[in-house]
PDB file of C-alpha atoms in Angstrom:
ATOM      1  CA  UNK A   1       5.204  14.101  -7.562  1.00 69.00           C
ATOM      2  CA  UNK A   2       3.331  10.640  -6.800  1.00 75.00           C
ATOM      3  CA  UNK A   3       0.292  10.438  -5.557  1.00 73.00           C
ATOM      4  CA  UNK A   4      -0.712   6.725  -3.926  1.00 74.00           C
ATOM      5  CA  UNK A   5      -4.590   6.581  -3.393  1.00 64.00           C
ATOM      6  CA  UNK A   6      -6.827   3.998  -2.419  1.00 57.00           C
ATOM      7  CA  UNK A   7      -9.256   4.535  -5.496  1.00 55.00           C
ATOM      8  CA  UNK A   8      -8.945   6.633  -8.542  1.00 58.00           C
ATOM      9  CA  UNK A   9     -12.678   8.218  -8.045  1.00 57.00           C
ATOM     10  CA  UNK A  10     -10.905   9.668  -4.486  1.00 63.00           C
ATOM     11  CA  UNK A  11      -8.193  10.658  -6.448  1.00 62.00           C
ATOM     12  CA  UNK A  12      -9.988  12.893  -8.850  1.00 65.00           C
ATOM     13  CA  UNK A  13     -10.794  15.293  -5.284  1.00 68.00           C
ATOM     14  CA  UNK A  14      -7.865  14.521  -3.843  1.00 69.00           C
ATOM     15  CA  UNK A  15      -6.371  15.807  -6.506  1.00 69.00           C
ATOM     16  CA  UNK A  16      -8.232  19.083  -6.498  1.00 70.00           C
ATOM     17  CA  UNK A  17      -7.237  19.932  -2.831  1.00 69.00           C
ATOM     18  CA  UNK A  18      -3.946  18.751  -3.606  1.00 68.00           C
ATOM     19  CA  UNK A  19      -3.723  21.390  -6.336  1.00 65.00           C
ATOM     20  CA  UNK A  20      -5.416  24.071  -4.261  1.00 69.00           C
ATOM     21  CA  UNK A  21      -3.013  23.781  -1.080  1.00 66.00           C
ATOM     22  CA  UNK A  22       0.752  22.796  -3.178  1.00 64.00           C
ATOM     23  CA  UNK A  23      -0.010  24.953  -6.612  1.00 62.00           C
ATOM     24  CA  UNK A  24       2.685  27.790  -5.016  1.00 63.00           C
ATOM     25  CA  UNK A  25       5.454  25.525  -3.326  1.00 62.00           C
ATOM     26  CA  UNK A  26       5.664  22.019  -6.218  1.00 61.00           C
ATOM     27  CA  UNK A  27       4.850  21.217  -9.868  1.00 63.00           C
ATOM     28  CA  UNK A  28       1.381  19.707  -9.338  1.00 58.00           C
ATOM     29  CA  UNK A  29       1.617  19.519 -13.459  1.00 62.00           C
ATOM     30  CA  UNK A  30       4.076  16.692 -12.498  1.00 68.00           C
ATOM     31  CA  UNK A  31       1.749  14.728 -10.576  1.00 69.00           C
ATOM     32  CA  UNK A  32       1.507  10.542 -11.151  1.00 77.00           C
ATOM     33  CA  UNK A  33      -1.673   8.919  -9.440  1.00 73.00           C
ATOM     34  CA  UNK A  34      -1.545   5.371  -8.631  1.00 76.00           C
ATOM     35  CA  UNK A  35      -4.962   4.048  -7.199  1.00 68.00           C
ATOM     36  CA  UNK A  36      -4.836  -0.293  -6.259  1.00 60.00           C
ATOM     37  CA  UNK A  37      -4.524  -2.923  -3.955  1.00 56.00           C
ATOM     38  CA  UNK A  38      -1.252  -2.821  -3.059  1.00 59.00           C
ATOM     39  CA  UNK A  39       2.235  -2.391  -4.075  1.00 66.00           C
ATOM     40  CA  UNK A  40       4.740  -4.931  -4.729  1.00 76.00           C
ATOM     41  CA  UNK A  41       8.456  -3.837  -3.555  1.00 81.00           C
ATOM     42  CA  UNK A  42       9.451  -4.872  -7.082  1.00 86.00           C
ATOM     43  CA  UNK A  43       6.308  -2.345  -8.433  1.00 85.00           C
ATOM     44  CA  UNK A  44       7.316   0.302  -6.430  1.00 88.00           C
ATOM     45  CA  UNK A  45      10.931   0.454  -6.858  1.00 91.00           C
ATOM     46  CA  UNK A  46       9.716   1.004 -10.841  1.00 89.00           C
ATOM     47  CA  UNK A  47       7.038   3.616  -9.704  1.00 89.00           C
ATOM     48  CA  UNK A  48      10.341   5.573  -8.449  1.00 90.00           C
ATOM     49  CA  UNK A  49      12.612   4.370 -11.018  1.00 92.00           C
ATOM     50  CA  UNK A  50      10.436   5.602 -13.764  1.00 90.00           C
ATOM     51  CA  UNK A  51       9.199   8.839 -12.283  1.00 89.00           C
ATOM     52  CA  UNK A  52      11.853  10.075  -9.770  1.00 89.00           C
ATOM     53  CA  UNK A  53       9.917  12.145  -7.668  1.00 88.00           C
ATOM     54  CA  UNK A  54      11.262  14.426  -5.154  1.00 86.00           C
ATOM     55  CA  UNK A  55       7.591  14.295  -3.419  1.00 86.00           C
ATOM     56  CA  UNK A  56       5.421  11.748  -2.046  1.00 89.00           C
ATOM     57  CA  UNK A  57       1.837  12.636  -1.170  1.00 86.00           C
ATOM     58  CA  UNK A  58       0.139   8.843   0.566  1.00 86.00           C
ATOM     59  CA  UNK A  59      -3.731   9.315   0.945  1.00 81.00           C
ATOM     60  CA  UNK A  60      -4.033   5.269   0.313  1.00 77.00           C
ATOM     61  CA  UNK A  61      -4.374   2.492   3.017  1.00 81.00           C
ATOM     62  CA  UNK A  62      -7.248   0.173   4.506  1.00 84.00           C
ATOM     63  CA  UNK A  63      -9.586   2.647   5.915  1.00 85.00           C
ATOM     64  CA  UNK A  64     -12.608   2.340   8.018  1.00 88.00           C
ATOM     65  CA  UNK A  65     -13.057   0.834  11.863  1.00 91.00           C
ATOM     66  CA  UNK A  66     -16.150  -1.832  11.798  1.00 94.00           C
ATOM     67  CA  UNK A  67     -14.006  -3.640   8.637  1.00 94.00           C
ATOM     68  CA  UNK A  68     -11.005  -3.602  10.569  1.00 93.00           C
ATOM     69  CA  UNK A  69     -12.787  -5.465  13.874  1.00 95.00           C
ATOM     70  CA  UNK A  70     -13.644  -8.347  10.931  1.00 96.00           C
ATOM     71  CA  UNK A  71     -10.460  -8.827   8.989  1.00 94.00           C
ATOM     72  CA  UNK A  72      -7.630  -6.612  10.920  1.00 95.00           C
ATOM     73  CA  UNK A  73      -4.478  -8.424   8.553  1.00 94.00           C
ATOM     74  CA  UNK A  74      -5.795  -6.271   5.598  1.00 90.00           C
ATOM     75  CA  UNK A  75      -5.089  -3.335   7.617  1.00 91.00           C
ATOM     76  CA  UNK A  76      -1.831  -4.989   8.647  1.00 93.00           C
ATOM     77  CA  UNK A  77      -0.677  -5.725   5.408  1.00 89.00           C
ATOM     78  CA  UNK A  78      -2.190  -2.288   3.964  1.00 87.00           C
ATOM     79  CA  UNK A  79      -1.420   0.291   6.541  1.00 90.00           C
ATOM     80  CA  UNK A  80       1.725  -1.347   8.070  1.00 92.00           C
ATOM     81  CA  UNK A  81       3.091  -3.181   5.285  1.00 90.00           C
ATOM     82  CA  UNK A  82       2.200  -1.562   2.379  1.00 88.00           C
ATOM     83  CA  UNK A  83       3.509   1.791   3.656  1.00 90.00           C
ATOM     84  CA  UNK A  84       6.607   0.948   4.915  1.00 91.00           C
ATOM     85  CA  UNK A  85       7.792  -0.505   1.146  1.00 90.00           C
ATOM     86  CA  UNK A  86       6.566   2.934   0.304  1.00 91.00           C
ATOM     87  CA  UNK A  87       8.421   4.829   3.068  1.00 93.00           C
ATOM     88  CA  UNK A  88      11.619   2.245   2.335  1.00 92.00           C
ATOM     89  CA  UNK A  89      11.289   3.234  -1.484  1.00 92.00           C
ATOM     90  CA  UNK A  90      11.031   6.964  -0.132  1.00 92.00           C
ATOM     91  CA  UNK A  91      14.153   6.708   2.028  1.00 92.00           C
ATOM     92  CA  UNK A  92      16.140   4.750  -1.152  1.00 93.00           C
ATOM     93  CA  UNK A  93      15.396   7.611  -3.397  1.00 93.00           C
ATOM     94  CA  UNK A  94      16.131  10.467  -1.327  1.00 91.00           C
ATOM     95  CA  UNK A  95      12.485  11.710  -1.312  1.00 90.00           C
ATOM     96  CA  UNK A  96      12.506  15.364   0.120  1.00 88.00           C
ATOM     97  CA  UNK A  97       8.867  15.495   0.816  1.00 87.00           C
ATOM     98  CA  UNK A  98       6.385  13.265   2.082  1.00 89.00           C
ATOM     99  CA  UNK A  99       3.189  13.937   2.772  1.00 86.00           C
ATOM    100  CA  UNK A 100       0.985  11.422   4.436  1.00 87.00           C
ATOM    101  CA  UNK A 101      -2.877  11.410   6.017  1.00 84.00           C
ATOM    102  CA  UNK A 102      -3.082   9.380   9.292  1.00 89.00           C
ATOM    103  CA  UNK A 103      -6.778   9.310  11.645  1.00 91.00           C
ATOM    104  CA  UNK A 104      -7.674  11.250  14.485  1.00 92.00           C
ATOM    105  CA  UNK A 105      -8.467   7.286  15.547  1.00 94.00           C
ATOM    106  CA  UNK A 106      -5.064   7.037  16.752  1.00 95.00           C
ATOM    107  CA  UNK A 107      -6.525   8.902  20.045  1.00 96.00           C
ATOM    108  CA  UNK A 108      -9.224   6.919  20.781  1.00 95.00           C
ATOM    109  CA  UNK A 109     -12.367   8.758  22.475  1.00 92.00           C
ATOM    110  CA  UNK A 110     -11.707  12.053  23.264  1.00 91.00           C
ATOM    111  CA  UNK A 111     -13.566  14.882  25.854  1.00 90.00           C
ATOM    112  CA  UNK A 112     -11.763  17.656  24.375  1.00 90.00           C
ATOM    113  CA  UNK A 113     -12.315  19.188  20.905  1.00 90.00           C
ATOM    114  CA  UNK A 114     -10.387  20.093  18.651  1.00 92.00           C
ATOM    115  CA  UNK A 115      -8.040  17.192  18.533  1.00 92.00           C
ATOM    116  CA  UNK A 116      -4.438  18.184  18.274  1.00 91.00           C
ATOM    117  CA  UNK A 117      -1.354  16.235  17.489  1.00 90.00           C
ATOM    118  CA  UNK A 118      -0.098  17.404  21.494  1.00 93.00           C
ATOM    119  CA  UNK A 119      -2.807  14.414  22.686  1.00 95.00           C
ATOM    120  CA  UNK A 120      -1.811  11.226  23.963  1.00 95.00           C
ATOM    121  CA  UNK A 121      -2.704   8.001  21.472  1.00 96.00           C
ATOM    122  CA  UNK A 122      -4.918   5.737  22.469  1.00 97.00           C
ATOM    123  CA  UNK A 123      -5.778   3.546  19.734  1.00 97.00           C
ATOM    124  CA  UNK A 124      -9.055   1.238  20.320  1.00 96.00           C
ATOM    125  CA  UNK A 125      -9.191  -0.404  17.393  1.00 97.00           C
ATOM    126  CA  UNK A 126      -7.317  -2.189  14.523  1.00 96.00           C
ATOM    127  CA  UNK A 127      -7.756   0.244  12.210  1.00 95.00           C
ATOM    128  CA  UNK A 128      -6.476   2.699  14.871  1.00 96.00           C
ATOM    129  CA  UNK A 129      -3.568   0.613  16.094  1.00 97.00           C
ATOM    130  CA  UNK A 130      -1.960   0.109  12.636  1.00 96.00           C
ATOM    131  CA  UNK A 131      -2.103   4.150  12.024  1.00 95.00           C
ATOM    132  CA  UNK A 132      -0.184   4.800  15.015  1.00 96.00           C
ATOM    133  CA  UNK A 133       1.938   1.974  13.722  1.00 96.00           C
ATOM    134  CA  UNK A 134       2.295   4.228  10.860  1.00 94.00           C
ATOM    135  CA  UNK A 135       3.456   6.958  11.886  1.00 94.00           C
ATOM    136  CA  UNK A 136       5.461   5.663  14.542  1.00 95.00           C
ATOM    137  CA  UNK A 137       7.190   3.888  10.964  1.00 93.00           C
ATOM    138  CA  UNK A 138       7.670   7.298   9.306  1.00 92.00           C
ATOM    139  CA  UNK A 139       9.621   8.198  12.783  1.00 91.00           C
ATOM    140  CA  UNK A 140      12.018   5.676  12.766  1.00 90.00           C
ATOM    141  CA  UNK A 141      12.895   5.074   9.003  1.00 88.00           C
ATOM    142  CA  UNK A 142      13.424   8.448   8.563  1.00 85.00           C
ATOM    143  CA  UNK A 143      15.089   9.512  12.337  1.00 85.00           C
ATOM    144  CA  UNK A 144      18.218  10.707  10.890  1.00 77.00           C
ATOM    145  CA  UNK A 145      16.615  12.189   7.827  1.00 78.00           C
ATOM    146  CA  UNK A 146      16.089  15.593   6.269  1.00 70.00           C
ATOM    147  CA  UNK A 147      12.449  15.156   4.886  1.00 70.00           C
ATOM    148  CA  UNK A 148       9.631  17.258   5.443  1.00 58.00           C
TER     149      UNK A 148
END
């Protein structure tokens, strides 16, 4: 189980929710937390290598909207880039679970509450945009796939 996480104070609470949701269904004792600035392909393939998880839980990425309107290509190269080596070293290592936080953002401004996943995107900003970019990434590398 490998936990990517954008810093390893997050991680400690991540962790506990983690714990509190999976503790039934996957070893949570097996859990690896990696918290920093991004991940080499060469990195990650030894992250996998090493550990040879059969789950994925990715809480990391650029977050935040007024950051992304000043520097959008760290969110490119965090929340685009940076996740697809992670989905490609997924996909490589026959990774049966994935589990990965994306933003209500991707809708843009809403009338209706709650927001549900059955709403149209409408990103309006770069943070938004490369989220939707995101997922629409976790779509297409794993189309033909069996992970959940």
């Amino acid at each position: 189980l490998l936990l990517f996480n954008v810093s390893k104070a997050s991680a400690a609470e991540d962790i506990k929710i983690i714990y509190s949701i999976f503790s039934r269904t996957i070893n949570v004792n097996t859990l690896k937390t990696f918290a920093e600035e991004g991940y080499s392909t060469k990195k990650l393939k030894r992250i996998f290598k090493e550990y040879k998880p059969s789950t994925v839980i990715h809480l990391a990425g650029q977050a935040g909207v007024r950051y992304s309107l000043i520097n959008p290509q760290a969110y490119i190269s965090s929340n685009i880039v940076g996740f697809a080596n992670i989905l490609e070293n997924c996909k490589e290592n026959n990774i049966k679970h994935l589990l990965y936080a994306s933003s209500s953002s991707v809708y843009g401004d809403q009338k209706k509450y709650p927001i549900t996943e059955s709403f149209i995107p409408n990103p309006k900003n770069p943070y938004a945009k490369t989220k939707l970019q995101s997922e629409k990434l976790v779509k297409r590398i794993f189309k033909n796939s069996k992970i959940i």
